[in-house]
Every structure is written in structure tokens, then in C-alpha cells.
Amino acid sequence: MTNESINELWRYRELLYFFAWRDIKVRYRQASLGAAWAVIQPLTNMIMFTLLFGRLAHMPSDGIPYPIFCYCALVPWTYFSSVLASASVSLTGNAALVEKVYFPRVLLPAGTALAGLLDFAVGSALLVGLMFYYHVRAGWALLLTPLVILVMVLLTTGVSMLMAAVNVRYRDVKHVLPFMIQIWMFATPIIYPLTMIPKRFQPILALNPCWGMVAAFRACVFPGLPVDYALLGTSTAVAVAVFAAGAFYFHRAERSFADVI
């Protein structure tokens, strides 16, 4: 992004807050359970994964109780997957607005990413409760959580910008995306520990930016969990590169949105 683009985004920052608040209100309008839906999805997945992989398949979890081992990874993953699903249709879902009113179009997927932080916060609150239940005492690494969240938001926003821009031209993205997210989840160490992957394949796994997001989040919660900082740095660098690539492609494609949407 150029300095001019950054200055323009700053001038429209209040519109970003409006889009985020609108997404929150639309999501929970006439929802009897309200924000509880932010917990139901990762909690249901945790229970299912614990029964299938923890109890039946006896999946190892690095000495950590499997439910909280799994849920800790599901909190950032649920944010990533849910925001990506919503942000990918943020432009086509607001076609009338894009065609008639000028504003930085990137505010639409960015607003979805910002609104998703509310669900992330609610899901994290349950994680704190699980930490008390399983007597998990976080160490000094917990102070790095804001940095991990920043990387998570950068990655999610970058992929969201890319998918939203591609979906304007190719509407079958909405059919491909759920399948892609499902495959991506199993390529990320959510239900299994990194130690299950042979050492020689771990650098390849680290090219998955979600690996760094999940591994870093676990490292912040569970003290003493072994972390390969070289691999974690690789995954974080890929996440930043994904954000830059998504912003570049979105900026290039933005000029034609009103014509093809």
C-alpha cells in the first residue's frame, strides 16, 4: 500500500467501525442465544474431536488434556475460518453500495475481520475457564498473546482481501472455499501435535501460515511446550507475506469492482 492509500484508510476509519458494528448487529439480530454462538461452534468441535481423536484414536497431545489442547487451537482457527467465509462475500453482498458510493472497498473485508474479534474474545473467555478447570498456569509467554493476535488478524485480513476480490470475478469461490477451509484445517496441527510430524517435513508444514498462528497461541497458553522458533518465524513471515499479497491484489482489482460486480 502507498502512503496515499494508508492516509485514505485513516480518513475513513469511522466507516470501518460502522461496517464492523453492522456485521455484529446483523450476526446476532433475533438470535436467541446471542454471543453464545461464538462459543458453541468451537465447543462442539472440541467435544467431537475429543471423542473421535482423543478417546477413540488416542491422539497424543504433548501431555496436555486433549479437550483444552484441541480447544486452544480451535479458538484462533474458528476466528480465521468464520471471518474468511463471511469476508469472501462482503463485496458481492454489498453490490449496491459498491456500485453507487465511493469509499475504500477494503473496509468491507477489514470490517468483517474486526467484527470477528468479538467472537474471538468470547471464545477466549471459555478458554480461560478451561485453564482454571484443568489447572493450567500460563507463564511469561502469555504476554506475547497480543503479538500473536496481531499476526492472526493480519493473516485473516490478507486472505479475506484476496478471496473477496477473487469472488467478485469468479462467483464459484463460495463453492470452493468451504472445501479449501476443511482441507486447510487438517493441514494445521489442531487435532494433533506438531511432534507427530517427522522432523524433515516440519519446514514444509511451517509454510502453512496457520501453523504459526496455532502453534504460537498454544505456546502462549501452555508453559514448557516445545516451540521451534525458526519454524515459527517462517510461518509468521509467510503470514505477513500473505497479507501484503492480498492487499496488493485487492488494490489492483479494486478499480474494476463496480464494473463486474
PDB file of C-alpha atoms in Angstrom:
ATOM      1  CA  MET A   1       0.000   0.000   0.000  1.00  0.00           C
ATOM      2  CA  THR A   2       1.158   3.539  -0.763  1.00  0.00           C
ATOM      3  CA  ASN A   3       1.217   6.349   1.783  1.00  0.00           C
ATOM      4  CA  GLU A   4      -1.766   7.875  -0.008  1.00  0.00           C
ATOM      5  CA  SER A   5      -3.771   4.678   0.431  1.00  0.00           C
ATOM      6  CA  ILE A   6      -2.872   4.461   4.110  1.00  0.00           C
ATOM      7  CA  ASN A   7      -3.876   8.098   4.667  1.00  0.00           C
ATOM      8  CA  GLU A   8      -7.168   7.457   2.902  1.00  0.00           C
ATOM      9  CA  LEU A   9      -7.892   4.467   5.141  1.00  0.00           C
ATOM     10  CA  TRP A  10      -7.185   6.603   8.179  1.00  0.00           C
ATOM     11  CA  ARG A  11      -9.649   9.243   6.993  1.00  0.00           C
ATOM     12  CA  TYR A  12     -12.333   6.560   6.596  1.00  0.00           C
ATOM     13  CA  ARG A  13     -11.584   4.837   9.920  1.00  0.00           C
ATOM     14  CA  GLU A  14     -15.021   5.698  11.316  1.00  0.00           C
ATOM     15  CA  LEU A  15     -16.627   3.907   8.380  1.00  0.00           C
ATOM     16  CA  LEU A  16     -14.543   0.842   9.254  1.00  0.00           C
ATOM     17  CA  TYR A  17     -16.032   0.882  12.759  1.00  0.00           C
ATOM     18  CA  PHE A  18     -19.503   1.273  11.259  1.00  0.00           C
ATOM     19  CA  PHE A  19     -19.065  -1.765   8.990  1.00  0.00           C
ATOM     20  CA  ALA A  20     -17.742  -3.814  11.906  1.00  0.00           C
ATOM     21  CA  TRP A  21     -20.629  -2.824  14.169  1.00  0.00           C
ATOM     22  CA  ARG A  22     -23.130  -3.503  11.381  1.00  0.00           C
ATOM     23  CA  ASP A  23     -21.725  -7.017  10.913  1.00  0.00           C
ATOM     24  CA  ILE A  24     -22.039  -7.665  14.638  1.00  0.00           C
ATOM     25  CA  LYS A  25     -25.657  -6.485  14.757  1.00  0.00           C
ATOM     26  CA  VAL A  26     -26.639  -8.478  11.662  1.00  0.00           C
ATOM     27  CA  ARG A  27     -24.986 -11.607  13.041  1.00  0.00           C
ATOM     28  CA  TYR A  28     -26.829 -11.523  16.366  1.00  0.00           C
ATOM     29  CA  ARG A  29     -30.106  -9.934  15.293  1.00  0.00           C
ATOM     30  CA  GLN A  30     -33.030 -12.064  16.524  1.00  0.00           C
ATOM     31  CA  ALA A  31     -30.560 -14.717  17.732  1.00  0.00           C
ATOM     32  CA  SER A  32     -31.968 -16.158  20.952  1.00  0.00           C
ATOM     33  CA  LEU A  33     -28.561 -17.336  22.179  1.00  0.00           C
ATOM     34  CA  GLY A  34     -26.750 -14.132  21.195  1.00  0.00           C
ATOM     35  CA  ALA A  35     -22.980 -14.179  21.621  1.00  0.00           C
ATOM     36  CA  ALA A  36     -23.155 -17.762  22.892  1.00  0.00           C
ATOM     37  CA  TRP A  37     -22.924 -18.837  19.243  1.00  0.00           C
ATOM     38  CA  ALA A  38     -19.298 -17.688  19.352  1.00  0.00           C
ATOM     39  CA  VAL A  39     -18.647 -20.472  21.865  1.00  0.00           C
ATOM     40  CA  ILE A  40     -20.982 -23.156  20.529  1.00  0.00           C
ATOM     41  CA  GLN A  41     -19.031 -23.785  17.310  1.00  0.00           C
ATOM     42  CA  PRO A  42     -15.537 -24.321  18.790  1.00  0.00           C
ATOM     43  CA  LEU A  43     -17.021 -26.074  21.841  1.00  0.00           C
ATOM     44  CA  THR A  44     -18.964 -28.513  19.653  1.00  0.00           C
ATOM     45  CA  ASN A  45     -15.880 -29.186  17.541  1.00  0.00           C
ATOM     46  CA  MET A  46     -13.841 -29.721  20.718  1.00  0.00           C
ATOM     47  CA  ILE A  47     -16.301 -32.303  22.039  1.00  0.00           C
ATOM     48  CA  MET A  48     -16.462 -34.100  18.686  1.00  0.00           C
ATOM     49  CA  PHE A  49     -12.677 -34.115  18.208  1.00  0.00           C
ATOM     50  CA  THR A  50     -12.135 -35.259  21.814  1.00  0.00           C
ATOM     51  CA  LEU A  51     -14.471 -38.224  21.339  1.00  0.00           C
ATOM     52  CA  LEU A  52     -13.181 -39.215  17.894  1.00  0.00           C
ATOM     53  CA  PHE A  53      -9.488 -38.440  18.121  1.00  0.00           C
ATOM     54  CA  GLY A  54      -8.785 -38.177  21.838  1.00  0.00           C
ATOM     55  CA  ARG A  55     -10.788 -41.148  23.127  1.00  0.00           C
ATOM     56  CA  LEU A  56     -11.143 -43.485  20.121  1.00  0.00           C
ATOM     57  CA  ALA A  57      -7.959 -42.792  18.143  1.00  0.00           C
ATOM     58  CA  HIS A  58      -5.879 -41.968  21.260  1.00  0.00           C
ATOM     59  CA  MET A  59      -4.286 -38.976  19.571  1.00  0.00           C
ATOM     60  CA  PRO A  60      -1.311 -37.685  21.606  1.00  0.00           C
ATOM     61  CA  SER A  61      -1.454 -34.139  22.970  1.00  0.00           C
ATOM     62  CA  ASP A  62       2.027 -33.490  24.396  1.00  0.00           C
ATOM     63  CA  GLY A  63       0.886 -34.371  27.908  1.00  0.00           C
ATOM     64  CA  ILE A  64      -1.870 -31.741  27.855  1.00  0.00           C
ATOM     65  CA  PRO A  65      -5.515 -32.765  28.481  1.00  0.00           C
ATOM     66  CA  TYR A  66      -6.893 -33.294  24.991  1.00  0.00           C
ATOM     67  CA  PRO A  67     -10.038 -31.117  25.338  1.00  0.00           C
ATOM     68  CA  ILE A  68      -8.116 -27.934  26.196  1.00  0.00           C
ATOM     69  CA  PHE A  69      -5.284 -28.898  23.811  1.00  0.00           C
ATOM     70  CA  CYS A  70      -7.810 -29.009  20.986  1.00  0.00           C
ATOM     71  CA  TYR A  71      -9.926 -26.042  22.091  1.00  0.00           C
ATOM     72  CA  CYS A  72      -6.889 -23.768  22.418  1.00  0.00           C
ATOM     73  CA  ALA A  73      -6.184 -24.279  18.709  1.00  0.00           C
ATOM     74  CA  LEU A  74      -9.841 -24.030  17.728  1.00  0.00           C
ATOM     75  CA  VAL A  75     -10.203 -20.507  19.155  1.00  0.00           C
ATOM     76  CA  PRO A  76      -7.883 -18.806  16.586  1.00  0.00           C
ATOM     77  CA  TRP A  77      -8.862 -21.273  13.855  1.00  0.00           C
ATOM     78  CA  THR A  78     -12.585 -20.548  14.291  1.00  0.00           C
ATOM     79  CA  TYR A  79     -11.855 -16.827  14.008  1.00  0.00           C
ATOM     80  CA  PHE A  80      -9.867 -17.414  10.812  1.00  0.00           C
ATOM     81  CA  SER A  81     -12.378 -19.732   9.130  1.00  0.00           C
ATOM     82  CA  SER A  82     -15.543 -17.829  10.089  1.00  0.00           C
ATOM     83  CA  VAL A  83     -14.141 -14.436   9.083  1.00  0.00           C
ATOM     84  CA  LEU A  84     -12.874 -15.850   5.793  1.00  0.00           C
ATOM     85  CA  ALA A  85     -16.280 -17.335   4.972  1.00  0.00           C
ATOM     86  CA  SER A  86     -18.055 -14.020   5.676  1.00  0.00           C
ATOM     87  CA  ALA A  87     -15.457 -11.657   4.200  1.00  0.00           C
ATOM     88  CA  SER A  88     -15.222 -13.558   0.913  1.00  0.00           C
ATOM     89  CA  VAL A  89     -18.776 -12.417   0.047  1.00  0.00           C
ATOM     90  CA  SER A  90     -18.507  -8.970   1.643  1.00  0.00           C
ATOM     91  CA  LEU A  91     -18.163  -7.207  -1.715  1.00  0.00           C
ATOM     92  CA  THR A  92     -20.801  -9.128  -3.660  1.00  0.00           C
ATOM     93  CA  GLY A  93     -23.148  -8.939  -0.675  1.00  0.00           C
ATOM     94  CA  ASN A  94     -22.868  -5.139  -0.737  1.00  0.00           C
ATOM     95  CA  ALA A  95     -23.032  -4.751  -4.522  1.00  0.00           C
ATOM     96  CA  ALA A  96     -25.426  -1.796  -4.438  1.00  0.00           C
ATOM     97  CA  LEU A  97     -23.161   0.069  -2.061  1.00  0.00           C
ATOM     98  CA  VAL A  98     -20.031  -0.677  -4.096  1.00  0.00           C
ATOM     99  CA  GLU A  99     -21.685   0.493  -7.336  1.00  0.00           C
ATOM    100  CA  LYS A 100     -23.139   3.761  -6.066  1.00  0.00           C
ATOM    101  CA  VAL A 101     -20.939   5.135  -3.279  1.00  0.00           C
ATOM    102  CA  TYR A 102     -17.203   5.718  -3.190  1.00  0.00           C
ATOM    103  CA  PHE A 103     -15.212   4.515  -0.194  1.00  0.00           C
ATOM    104  CA  PRO A 104     -12.125   2.307   0.174  1.00  0.00           C
ATOM    105  CA  ARG A 105     -13.553  -1.112  -0.700  1.00  0.00           C
ATOM    106  CA  VAL A 106     -11.032  -2.818   1.553  1.00  0.00           C
ATOM    107  CA  LEU A 107     -13.078  -1.576   4.522  1.00  0.00           C
ATOM    108  CA  LEU A 108     -15.689  -4.278   3.840  1.00  0.00           C
ATOM    109  CA  PRO A 109     -13.470  -7.355   4.392  1.00  0.00           C
ATOM    110  CA  ALA A 110     -11.471  -5.455   7.020  1.00  0.00           C
ATOM    111  CA  GLY A 111     -14.682  -4.626   8.891  1.00  0.00           C
ATOM    112  CA  THR A 112     -15.612  -8.321   8.919  1.00  0.00           C
ATOM    113  CA  ALA A 113     -12.197  -9.171  10.363  1.00  0.00           C
ATOM    114  CA  LEU A 114     -12.626  -6.504  13.027  1.00  0.00           C
ATOM    115  CA  ALA A 115     -16.122  -7.691  13.940  1.00  0.00           C
ATOM    116  CA  GLY A 116     -14.858 -11.261  14.293  1.00  0.00           C
ATOM    117  CA  LEU A 117     -12.672 -10.204  17.211  1.00  0.00           C
ATOM    118  CA  LEU A 118     -15.794 -10.090  19.390  1.00  0.00           C
ATOM    119  CA  ASP A 119     -16.401 -13.802  18.795  1.00  0.00           C
ATOM    120  CA  PHE A 120     -12.710 -14.433  19.374  1.00  0.00           C
ATOM    121  CA  ALA A 121     -12.882 -12.650  22.733  1.00  0.00           C
ATOM    122  CA  VAL A 122     -15.955 -14.651  23.795  1.00  0.00           C
ATOM    123  CA  GLY A 123     -14.282 -17.910  22.769  1.00  0.00           C
ATOM    124  CA  SER A 124     -11.124 -16.912  24.646  1.00  0.00           C
ATOM    125  CA  ALA A 125     -13.180 -16.336  27.798  1.00  0.00           C
ATOM    126  CA  LEU A 126     -14.198 -20.001  27.772  1.00  0.00           C
ATOM    127  CA  LEU A 127     -10.538 -20.923  27.231  1.00  0.00           C
ATOM    128  CA  VAL A 128      -9.661 -19.071  30.442  1.00  0.00           C
ATOM    129  CA  GLY A 129     -12.343 -21.086  32.218  1.00  0.00           C
ATOM    130  CA  LEU A 130     -10.874 -24.334  30.871  1.00  0.00           C
ATOM    131  CA  MET A 131      -7.438 -23.249  32.057  1.00  0.00           C
ATOM    132  CA  PHE A 132      -8.788 -22.912  35.602  1.00  0.00           C
ATOM    133  CA  TYR A 133     -10.617 -26.248  35.325  1.00  0.00           C
ATOM    134  CA  TYR A 134      -7.517 -28.143  34.147  1.00  0.00           C
ATOM    135  CA  HIS A 135      -5.188 -26.182  36.471  1.00  0.00           C
ATOM    136  CA  VAL A 136      -3.123 -24.749  33.630  1.00  0.00           C
ATOM    137  CA  ARG A 137      -0.846 -21.979  34.844  1.00  0.00           C
ATOM    138  CA  ALA A 138       0.329 -19.803  31.991  1.00  0.00           C
ATOM    139  CA  GLY A 139       3.883 -18.499  32.053  1.00  0.00           C
ATOM    140  CA  TRP A 140       5.540 -15.313  30.857  1.00  0.00           C
ATOM    141  CA  ALA A 141       4.785 -16.285  27.231  1.00  0.00           C
ATOM    142  CA  LEU A 142       1.177 -15.210  27.845  1.00  0.00           C
ATOM    143  CA  LEU A 143       2.448 -11.637  27.489  1.00  0.00           C
ATOM    144  CA  LEU A 144       3.116 -12.384  23.811  1.00  0.00           C
ATOM    145  CA  THR A 145      -0.585 -13.038  23.148  1.00  0.00           C
ATOM    146  CA  PRO A 146      -1.254  -9.535  21.683  1.00  0.00           C
ATOM    147  CA  LEU A 147       1.526 -10.107  19.145  1.00  0.00           C
ATOM    148  CA  VAL A 148       0.077 -13.493  18.191  1.00  0.00           C
ATOM    149  CA  ILE A 149      -3.375 -11.933  17.805  1.00  0.00           C
ATOM    150  CA  LEU A 150      -1.883  -9.248  15.562  1.00  0.00           C
ATOM    151  CA  VAL A 151      -0.370 -11.913  13.305  1.00  0.00           C
ATOM    152  CA  MET A 152      -3.705 -13.761  13.327  1.00  0.00           C
ATOM    153  CA  VAL A 153      -5.588 -10.625  12.252  1.00  0.00           C
ATOM    154  CA  LEU A 154      -3.000  -9.800   9.551  1.00  0.00           C
ATOM    155  CA  LEU A 155      -3.215 -13.301   8.103  1.00  0.00           C
ATOM    156  CA  THR A 156      -7.012 -13.412   8.240  1.00  0.00           C
ATOM    157  CA  THR A 157      -7.396  -9.959   6.688  1.00  0.00           C
ATOM    158  CA  GLY A 158      -4.884 -10.757   3.958  1.00  0.00           C
ATOM    159  CA  VAL A 159      -6.621 -13.977   2.900  1.00  0.00           C
ATOM    160  CA  SER A 160     -10.019 -12.260   3.232  1.00  0.00           C
ATOM    161  CA  MET A 161      -8.988  -9.428   0.900  1.00  0.00           C
ATOM    162  CA  LEU A 162      -7.730 -11.936  -1.641  1.00  0.00           C
ATOM    163  CA  MET A 163     -10.839 -14.131  -1.546  1.00  0.00           C
ATOM    164  CA  ALA A 164     -13.215 -11.138  -1.592  1.00  0.00           C
ATOM    165  CA  ALA A 165     -11.512  -9.694  -4.679  1.00  0.00           C
ATOM    166  CA  VAL A 166     -11.400 -13.046  -6.490  1.00  0.00           C
ATOM    167  CA  ASN A 167     -15.069 -13.705  -5.659  1.00  0.00           C
ATOM    168  CA  VAL A 168     -16.118 -10.540  -7.493  1.00  0.00           C
ATOM    169  CA  ARG A 169     -14.887 -12.019 -10.772  1.00  0.00           C
ATOM    170  CA  TYR A 170     -15.310 -15.741 -10.109  1.00  0.00           C
ATOM    171  CA  ARG A 171     -18.502 -16.445  -8.179  1.00  0.00           C
ATOM    172  CA  ASP A 172     -17.727 -20.149  -7.741  1.00  0.00           C
ATOM    173  CA  VAL A 173     -15.309 -19.161  -4.964  1.00  0.00           C
ATOM    174  CA  LYS A 174     -18.175 -19.616  -2.490  1.00  0.00           C
ATOM    175  CA  HIS A 175     -18.380 -23.282  -3.524  1.00  0.00           C
ATOM    176  CA  VAL A 176     -14.630 -23.916  -3.391  1.00  0.00           C
ATOM    177  CA  LEU A 177     -13.942 -22.042  -0.147  1.00  0.00           C
ATOM    178  CA  PRO A 178     -15.663 -24.448   2.334  1.00  0.00           C
ATOM    179  CA  PHE A 179     -13.734 -27.368   0.847  1.00  0.00           C
ATOM    180  CA  MET A 180     -10.493 -25.376   0.964  1.00  0.00           C
ATOM    181  CA  ILE A 181     -11.067 -24.411   4.617  1.00  0.00           C
ATOM    182  CA  GLN A 182     -11.723 -28.037   5.567  1.00  0.00           C
ATOM    183  CA  ILE A 183      -8.507 -29.240   3.916  1.00  0.00           C
ATOM    184  CA  TRP A 184      -6.604 -26.326   5.459  1.00  0.00           C
ATOM    185  CA  MET A 185      -7.816 -27.309   8.930  1.00  0.00           C
ATOM    186  CA  PHE A 186      -6.400 -30.832   8.672  1.00  0.00           C
ATOM    187  CA  ALA A 187      -3.128 -29.374   7.332  1.00  0.00           C
ATOM    188  CA  THR A 188      -2.902 -27.316  10.537  1.00  0.00           C
ATOM    189  CA  PRO A 189      -1.916 -29.017  13.841  1.00  0.00           C
ATOM    190  CA  ILE A 190      -5.260 -28.544  15.575  1.00  0.00           C
ATOM    191  CA  ILE A 191      -6.248 -32.119  16.385  1.00  0.00           C
ATOM    192  CA  TYR A 192      -2.678 -33.435  16.501  1.00  0.00           C
ATOM    193  CA  PRO A 193       0.603 -32.118  17.955  1.00  0.00           C
ATOM    194  CA  LEU A 194       3.497 -30.937  15.843  1.00  0.00           C
ATOM    195  CA  THR A 195       5.648 -33.695  17.316  1.00  0.00           C
ATOM    196  CA  MET A 196       3.688 -36.241  15.247  1.00  0.00           C
ATOM    197  CA  ILE A 197       5.190 -34.780  12.054  1.00  0.00           C
ATOM    198  CA  PRO A 198       8.620 -36.157  11.093  1.00  0.00           C
ATOM    199  CA  LYS A 199      11.342 -33.567  11.570  1.00  0.00           C
ATOM    200  CA  ARG A 200      12.230 -33.458   7.881  1.00  0.00           C
ATOM    201  CA  PHE A 201       8.672 -32.480   6.923  1.00  0.00           C
ATOM    202  CA  GLN A 202       8.206 -29.759   9.539  1.00  0.00           C
ATOM    203  CA  PRO A 203       9.777 -26.938   7.433  1.00  0.00           C
ATOM    204  CA  ILE A 204       7.198 -27.707   4.740  1.00  0.00           C
ATOM    205  CA  LEU A 205       4.388 -27.605   7.311  1.00  0.00           C
ATOM    206  CA  ALA A 206       5.676 -24.245   8.557  1.00  0.00           C
ATOM    207  CA  LEU A 207       4.904 -22.747   5.139  1.00  0.00           C
ATOM    208  CA  ASN A 208       1.271 -23.010   6.208  1.00  0.00           C
ATOM    209  CA  PRO A 209       0.787 -19.639   7.962  1.00  0.00           C
ATOM    210  CA  CYS A 210      -1.990 -21.073  10.126  1.00  0.00           C
ATOM    211  CA  TRP A 211       0.586 -23.384  11.652  1.00  0.00           C
ATOM    212  CA  GLY A 212       2.389 -20.421  13.196  1.00  0.00           C
ATOM    213  CA  MET A 213      -0.906 -18.919  14.363  1.00  0.00           C
ATOM    214  CA  VAL A 214      -1.969 -22.110  16.176  1.00  0.00           C
ATOM    215  CA  ALA A 215       1.478 -23.081  17.482  1.00  0.00           C
ATOM    216  CA  ALA A 216       2.152 -19.606  18.859  1.00  0.00           C
ATOM    217  CA  PHE A 217      -1.263 -19.423  20.533  1.00  0.00           C
ATOM    218  CA  ARG A 218      -0.667 -22.778  22.227  1.00  0.00           C
ATOM    219  CA  ALA A 219       2.816 -21.702  23.311  1.00  0.00           C
ATOM    220  CA  CYS A 220       1.312 -18.633  24.997  1.00  0.00           C
ATOM    221  CA  VAL A 221      -1.137 -20.739  26.991  1.00  0.00           C
ATOM    222  CA  PHE A 222       0.872 -23.846  27.889  1.00  0.00           C
ATOM    223  CA  PRO A 223       4.227 -23.193  29.594  1.00  0.00           C
ATOM    224  CA  GLY A 224       7.014 -25.563  28.691  1.00  0.00           C
ATOM    225  CA  LEU A 225       5.506 -26.535  25.347  1.00  0.00           C
ATOM    226  CA  PRO A 226       8.439 -27.044  22.970  1.00  0.00           C
ATOM    227  CA  VAL A 227       8.497 -24.453  20.193  1.00  0.00           C
ATOM    228  CA  ASP A 228      10.825 -24.358  17.203  1.00  0.00           C
ATOM    229  CA  TYR A 229      11.339 -20.609  16.808  1.00  0.00           C
ATOM    230  CA  ALA A 230      12.904 -20.998  13.375  1.00  0.00           C
ATOM    231  CA  LEU A 231       9.808 -22.745  12.045  1.00  0.00           C
ATOM    232  CA  LEU A 232       7.551 -20.332  13.897  1.00  0.00           C
ATOM    233  CA  GLY A 233       9.413 -17.400  12.354  1.00  0.00           C
ATOM    234  CA  THR A 234       8.999 -18.926   8.893  1.00  0.00           C
ATOM    235  CA  SER A 235       5.275 -19.339   9.385  1.00  0.00           C
ATOM    236  CA  THR A 236       4.917 -15.773  10.707  1.00  0.00           C
ATOM    237  CA  ALA A 237       6.893 -14.378   7.756  1.00  0.00           C
ATOM    238  CA  VAL A 238       4.571 -16.240   5.368  1.00  0.00           C
ATOM    239  CA  ALA A 239       1.546 -14.753   7.166  1.00  0.00           C
ATOM    240  CA  VAL A 240       2.927 -11.226   6.687  1.00  0.00           C
ATOM    241  CA  ALA A 241       3.683 -12.009   3.021  1.00  0.00           C
ATOM    242  CA  VAL A 242       0.104 -13.280   2.553  1.00  0.00           C
ATOM    243  CA  PHE A 243      -1.229 -10.005   3.943  1.00  0.00           C
ATOM    244  CA  ALA A 244       0.990  -7.984   1.590  1.00  0.00           C
ATOM    245  CA  ALA A 245      -0.022 -10.118  -1.405  1.00  0.00           C
ATOM    246  CA  GLY A 246      -3.710  -9.867  -0.521  1.00  0.00           C
ATOM    247  CA  ALA A 247      -3.500  -6.083  -0.154  1.00  0.00           C
ATOM    248  CA  PHE A 248      -1.635  -5.765  -3.471  1.00  0.00           C
ATOM    249  CA  TYR A 249      -4.104  -7.912  -5.413  1.00  0.00           C
ATOM    250  CA  PHE A 250      -7.100  -6.199  -3.839  1.00  0.00           C
ATOM    251  CA  HIS A 251      -5.725  -2.765  -4.733  1.00  0.00           C
ATOM    252  CA  ARG A 252      -5.119  -3.842  -8.339  1.00  0.00           C
ATOM    253  CA  ALA A 253      -8.572  -5.393  -8.726  1.00  0.00           C
ATOM    254  CA  GLU A 254     -10.448  -2.635  -6.903  1.00  0.00           C
ATOM    255  CA  ARG A 255     -10.666  -0.434  -9.986  1.00  0.00           C
ATOM    256  CA  SER A 256     -12.922  -2.912 -11.790  1.00  0.00           C
ATOM    257  CA  PHE A 257     -15.224  -3.899  -8.912  1.00  0.00           C
ATOM    258  CA  ALA A 258     -18.050  -1.545  -9.877  1.00  0.00           C
ATOM    259  CA  ASP A 259     -17.956  -2.783 -13.498  1.00  0.00           C
ATOM    260  CA  VAL A 260     -18.052  -6.540 -12.901  1.00  0.00           C
ATOM    261  CA  ILE A 261     -19.855  -6.906  -9.584  1.00  0.00           C
TER     262      ILE A 261
END
